[in-house]
Amino acid sequence: MRSFNESLKGISRDESLRRILQHGGKEGDFNSQERAQLAYRKNLLYVHSLRELTVNAVLPGIRSLLADLRAQQISVGLASVSLNAPTILAALELREFFTFCADASQLKNSKPDPEIFLAACAGLGVPPQACIGIEDAQAGIDAINASGMRSVGIGAGLTGAQLLLPSTESLTWPRLSAFWQNV
């Protein structure tokens, strides 16, 4: 079940619902209108759960990394397919660290398509080849690689990342800087 849940990371709301229904053998049981209603209800439950999100939920090492990147005057973009990303950043008190957040509502394609990462690069005014993308989902790693960015994977079970780290605690400015110099 854990690997199935991992496969839902980094993909669109509609795609995650499709996979859930397929996994449960229910894919053909709902028409497109019913699927849209299910996706809407699923998102309402998720948004409700976000009300309890606080700064204490920031993953280990992330606030420090973002502060170090800002001190180095490195622009940081967010490439999340979640329409709830702005709400999450606000709840975690991290919005100030991001120079640009790609607008997921403008996407035609979800990860593993590189569109969201290319939009973030464009918003930052930086070519993909001059960027590092960080992901905890396989679809995201595939999208980063397809975009031409350098890829950093966080967590076990990811393939294709140019740098794979066990957790966000290992994600530091010195480590990213060394990775950039050695690739």
mmCIF file of C-alpha atoms in Angstrom:
data_model
loop_
_atom_site.group_PDB
_atom_site.id
_atom_site.type_symbol
_atom_site.label_atom_id
_atom_site.label_comp_id
_atom_site.label_asym_id
_atom_site.label_seq_id
_atom_site.Cartn_x
_atom_site.Cartn_y
_atom_site.Cartn_z
ATOM 1 C CA MET A 1 0.000 0.000 0.000
ATOM 2 C CA ARG A 2 2.886 2.374 0.737
ATOM 3 C CA SER A 3 4.237 2.096 -2.805
ATOM 4 C CA PHE A 4 0.749 2.799 -4.168
ATOM 5 C CA ASN A 5 0.487 5.911 -1.997
ATOM 6 C CA GLU A 6 3.934 6.981 -3.210
ATOM 7 C CA SER A 7 2.688 6.715 -6.803
ATOM 8 C CA LEU A 8 0.073 9.384 -6.015
ATOM 9 C CA LYS A 9 2.693 12.003 -5.105
ATOM 10 C CA GLY A 10 3.316 14.845 -7.486
ATOM 11 C CA ILE A 11 0.457 14.155 -9.885
ATOM 12 C CA SER A 12 -2.746 16.063 -10.550
ATOM 13 C CA ARG A 13 -5.926 15.666 -8.537
ATOM 14 C CA ASP A 14 -7.697 14.049 -11.491
ATOM 15 C CA GLU A 15 -4.855 11.641 -12.209
ATOM 16 C CA SER A 16 -4.624 10.610 -8.549
ATOM 17 C CA LEU A 17 -8.370 9.892 -8.469
ATOM 18 C CA ARG A 18 -8.094 7.863 -11.679
ATOM 19 C CA ARG A 19 -5.312 5.764 -10.134
ATOM 20 C CA ILE A 20 -7.253 5.287 -6.887
ATOM 21 C CA LEU A 21 -10.335 4.092 -8.781
ATOM 22 C CA GLN A 22 -8.215 1.824 -10.968
ATOM 23 C CA HIS A 23 -6.436 0.408 -7.910
ATOM 24 C CA GLY A 24 -9.797 -0.366 -6.314
ATOM 25 C CA GLY A 25 -11.198 -1.923 -9.479
ATOM 26 C CA LYS A 26 -13.775 0.875 -9.737
ATOM 27 C CA GLU A 27 -12.446 2.846 -12.701
ATOM 28 C CA GLY A 28 -15.443 2.046 -14.933
ATOM 29 C CA ASP A 29 -18.027 2.596 -12.190
ATOM 30 C CA PHE A 30 -18.185 6.390 -12.524
ATOM 31 C CA ASN A 31 -18.919 8.717 -15.424
ATOM 32 C CA SER A 32 -16.898 11.903 -15.924
ATOM 33 C CA GLN A 33 -19.347 14.047 -13.931
ATOM 34 C CA GLU A 34 -19.280 11.618 -10.995
ATOM 35 C CA ARG A 35 -15.470 11.503 -11.120
ATOM 36 C CA ALA A 36 -15.380 15.305 -11.044
ATOM 37 C CA GLN A 37 -17.665 15.274 -7.979
ATOM 38 C CA LEU A 38 -15.449 12.693 -6.269
ATOM 39 C CA ALA A 39 -12.337 14.764 -7.007
ATOM 40 C CA TYR A 40 -14.072 17.857 -5.633
ATOM 41 C CA ARG A 41 -15.099 16.053 -2.417
ATOM 42 C CA LYS A 42 -11.616 14.561 -2.034
ATOM 43 C CA ASN A 43 -10.111 18.050 -2.328
ATOM 44 C CA LEU A 44 -12.584 19.502 0.197
ATOM 45 C CA LEU A 45 -11.439 16.915 2.736
ATOM 46 C CA TYR A 46 -7.811 17.746 1.971
ATOM 47 C CA VAL A 47 -8.383 21.503 2.267
ATOM 48 C CA HIS A 48 -10.150 20.916 5.580
ATOM 49 C CA SER A 49 -7.112 18.980 6.824
ATOM 50 C CA LEU A 50 -4.882 21.940 5.882
ATOM 51 C CA ARG A 51 -6.549 24.040 8.582
ATOM 52 C CA GLU A 52 -4.464 22.177 11.131
ATOM 53 C CA LEU A 53 -1.205 22.776 9.278
ATOM 54 C CA THR A 54 1.285 24.925 11.198
ATOM 55 C CA VAL A 55 4.915 25.996 10.974
ATOM 56 C CA ASN A 56 5.729 22.903 13.022
ATOM 57 C CA ALA A 57 4.912 20.778 9.959
ATOM 58 C CA VAL A 58 7.847 22.099 7.910
ATOM 59 C CA LEU A 59 10.071 19.163 7.037
ATOM 60 C CA PRO A 60 13.421 18.985 8.857
ATOM 61 C CA GLY A 61 16.090 21.164 7.291
ATOM 62 C CA ILE A 62 13.821 23.000 4.846
ATOM 63 C CA ARG A 63 13.558 26.358 6.616
ATOM 64 C CA SER A 64 17.338 26.415 7.121
ATOM 65 C CA LEU A 65 17.972 25.528 3.465
ATOM 66 C CA LEU A 66 15.613 28.241 2.241
ATOM 67 C CA ALA A 67 17.242 30.816 4.528
ATOM 68 C CA ASP A 68 20.700 29.800 3.271
ATOM 69 C CA LEU A 69 19.582 30.063 -0.363
ATOM 70 C CA ARG A 70 18.143 33.512 0.287
ATOM 71 C CA ALA A 71 21.413 34.563 1.983
ATOM 72 C CA GLN A 72 23.264 33.411 -1.154
ATOM 73 C CA GLN A 73 20.795 35.438 -3.272
ATOM 74 C CA ILE A 74 19.636 32.328 -5.101
ATOM 75 C CA SER A 75 16.148 32.580 -6.574
ATOM 76 C CA VAL A 76 13.796 29.791 -5.535
ATOM 77 C CA GLY A 77 10.739 28.705 -7.488
ATOM 78 C CA LEU A 78 7.917 26.363 -6.565
ATOM 79 C CA ALA A 79 6.733 23.836 -9.146
ATOM 80 C CA SER A 80 3.795 22.166 -7.408
ATOM 81 C CA VAL A 81 0.831 20.786 -9.315
ATOM 82 C CA SER A 82 -1.282 21.321 -6.209
ATOM 83 C CA LEU A 83 -3.789 24.150 -6.463
ATOM 84 C CA ASN A 84 -3.467 24.315 -2.672
ATOM 85 C CA ALA A 85 0.259 25.182 -2.731
ATOM 86 C CA PRO A 86 -0.241 28.885 -1.866
ATOM 87 C CA THR A 87 -2.381 27.922 1.150
ATOM 88 C CA ILE A 88 0.230 25.427 2.304
ATOM 89 C CA LEU A 89 3.107 27.908 1.940
ATOM 90 C CA ALA A 90 1.159 30.492 3.938
ATOM 91 C CA ALA A 91 0.329 28.016 6.718
ATOM 92 C CA LEU A 92 3.967 26.936 6.928
ATOM 93 C CA GLU A 93 5.117 30.573 6.821
ATOM 94 C CA LEU A 94 7.413 29.827 3.886
ATOM 95 C CA ARG A 95 5.959 32.082 1.168
ATOM 96 C CA GLU A 96 8.623 34.762 1.672
ATOM 97 C CA PHE A 97 11.357 32.363 0.548
ATOM 98 C CA PHE A 98 9.919 31.797 -2.932
ATOM 99 C CA THR A 99 10.719 34.228 -5.721
ATOM 100 C CA PHE A 100 8.134 32.611 -8.006
ATOM 101 C CA CYS A 101 5.388 30.000 -7.691
ATOM 102 C CA ALA A 102 4.211 28.375 -10.918
ATOM 103 C CA ASP A 103 0.431 28.569 -11.286
ATOM 104 C CA ALA A 104 -0.880 25.007 -11.353
ATOM 105 C CA SER A 105 -4.248 26.201 -12.701
ATOM 106 C CA GLN A 106 -2.538 27.185 -15.971
ATOM 107 C CA LEU A 107 -1.127 23.710 -16.642
ATOM 108 C CA LYS A 108 -2.219 21.557 -19.534
ATOM 109 C CA ASN A 109 -0.130 18.583 -18.419
ATOM 110 C CA SER A 110 0.764 17.139 -15.050
ATOM 111 C CA LYS A 111 4.011 15.511 -14.001
ATOM 112 C CA PRO A 112 5.859 13.564 -15.386
ATOM 113 C CA ASP A 113 5.444 16.165 -18.144
ATOM 114 C CA PRO A 114 8.046 18.910 -17.517
ATOM 115 C CA GLU A 115 5.560 21.773 -18.077
ATOM 116 C CA ILE A 116 5.374 22.875 -14.415
ATOM 117 C CA PHE A 117 9.173 22.954 -14.049
ATOM 118 C CA LEU A 118 9.584 24.853 -17.306
ATOM 119 C CA ALA A 119 6.954 27.355 -16.107
ATOM 120 C CA ALA A 120 8.898 27.841 -12.860
ATOM 121 C CA CYS A 121 12.135 28.415 -14.801
ATOM 122 C CA ALA A 122 10.387 30.914 -17.081
ATOM 123 C CA GLY A 123 8.903 32.707 -14.079
ATOM 124 C CA LEU A 124 12.352 32.987 -12.541
ATOM 125 C CA GLY A 125 13.855 34.083 -15.849
ATOM 126 C CA VAL A 126 16.431 31.287 -15.702
ATOM 127 C CA PRO A 127 17.055 28.548 -18.292
ATOM 128 C CA PRO A 128 16.371 25.001 -17.042
ATOM 129 C CA GLN A 129 20.032 24.049 -17.516
ATOM 130 C CA ALA A 130 20.905 26.610 -14.827
ATOM 131 C CA CYS A 131 18.473 25.134 -12.271
ATOM 132 C CA ILE A 132 18.280 22.334 -9.754
ATOM 133 C CA GLY A 133 14.919 20.669 -9.206
ATOM 134 C CA ILE A 134 14.169 18.877 -5.940
ATOM 135 C CA GLU A 135 11.481 16.202 -5.703
ATOM 136 C CA ASP A 136 10.176 13.451 -3.474
ATOM 137 C CA ALA A 137 8.060 11.766 -6.166
ATOM 138 C CA GLN A 138 9.083 9.661 -9.155
ATOM 139 C CA ALA A 139 6.796 11.631 -11.482
ATOM 140 C CA GLY A 140 8.605 14.778 -10.363
ATOM 141 C CA ILE A 141 12.083 13.335 -10.930
ATOM 142 C CA ASP A 142 11.025 12.262 -14.418
ATOM 143 C CA ALA A 143 9.656 15.765 -15.092
ATOM 144 C CA ILE A 144 12.813 17.471 -13.817
ATOM 145 C CA ASN A 145 14.999 15.278 -16.004
ATOM 146 C CA ALA A 146 12.773 15.916 -19.044
ATOM 147 C CA SER A 147 13.007 19.672 -18.431
ATOM 148 C CA GLY A 148 16.803 19.715 -18.640
ATOM 149 C CA MET A 149 17.248 20.730 -15.001
ATOM 150 C CA ARG A 150 19.563 18.888 -12.629
ATOM 151 C CA SER A 151 17.575 16.541 -10.410
ATOM 152 C CA VAL A 152 17.722 15.903 -6.680
ATOM 153 C CA GLY A 153 15.550 13.145 -5.239
ATOM 154 C CA ILE A 154 14.504 12.973 -1.609
ATOM 155 C CA GLY A 155 13.675 9.557 -0.178
ATOM 156 C CA ALA A 156 14.079 5.909 -1.060
ATOM 157 C CA GLY A 157 12.793 4.220 -4.166
ATOM 158 C CA LEU A 158 13.377 7.058 -6.626
ATOM 159 C CA THR A 159 15.233 6.294 -9.827
ATOM 160 C CA GLY A 160 16.948 8.616 -12.257
ATOM 161 C CA ALA A 161 17.794 11.414 -9.817
ATOM 162 C CA GLN A 162 21.283 12.801 -10.353
ATOM 163 C CA LEU A 163 21.599 13.205 -6.584
ATOM 164 C CA LEU A 164 19.578 11.055 -4.194
ATOM 165 C CA LEU A 165 19.316 12.016 -0.528
ATOM 166 C CA PRO A 166 17.632 10.008 2.237
ATOM 167 C CA SER A 167 15.657 12.909 3.727
ATOM 168 C CA THR A 168 15.223 16.671 3.762
ATOM 169 C CA GLU A 169 17.658 16.834 6.683
ATOM 170 C CA SER A 170 20.404 15.959 4.182
ATOM 171 C CA LEU A 171 19.321 18.752 1.846
ATOM 172 C CA THR A 172 21.698 21.604 2.647
ATOM 173 C CA TRP A 173 23.215 24.527 0.776
ATOM 174 C CA PRO A 174 26.769 23.070 0.998
ATOM 175 C CA ARG A 175 25.518 19.765 -0.406
ATOM 176 C CA LEU A 176 23.618 21.437 -3.259
ATOM 177 C CA SER A 177 26.588 23.673 -4.018
ATOM 178 C CA ALA A 178 28.942 20.681 -4.162
ATOM 179 C CA PHE A 179 26.461 18.822 -6.380
ATOM 180 C CA TRP A 180 26.290 21.804 -8.751
ATOM 181 C CA GLN A 181 30.087 22.017 -8.954
ATOM 182 C CA ASN A 182 30.504 18.291 -9.653
ATOM 183 C CA VAL A 183 27.853 17.709 -12.308
#
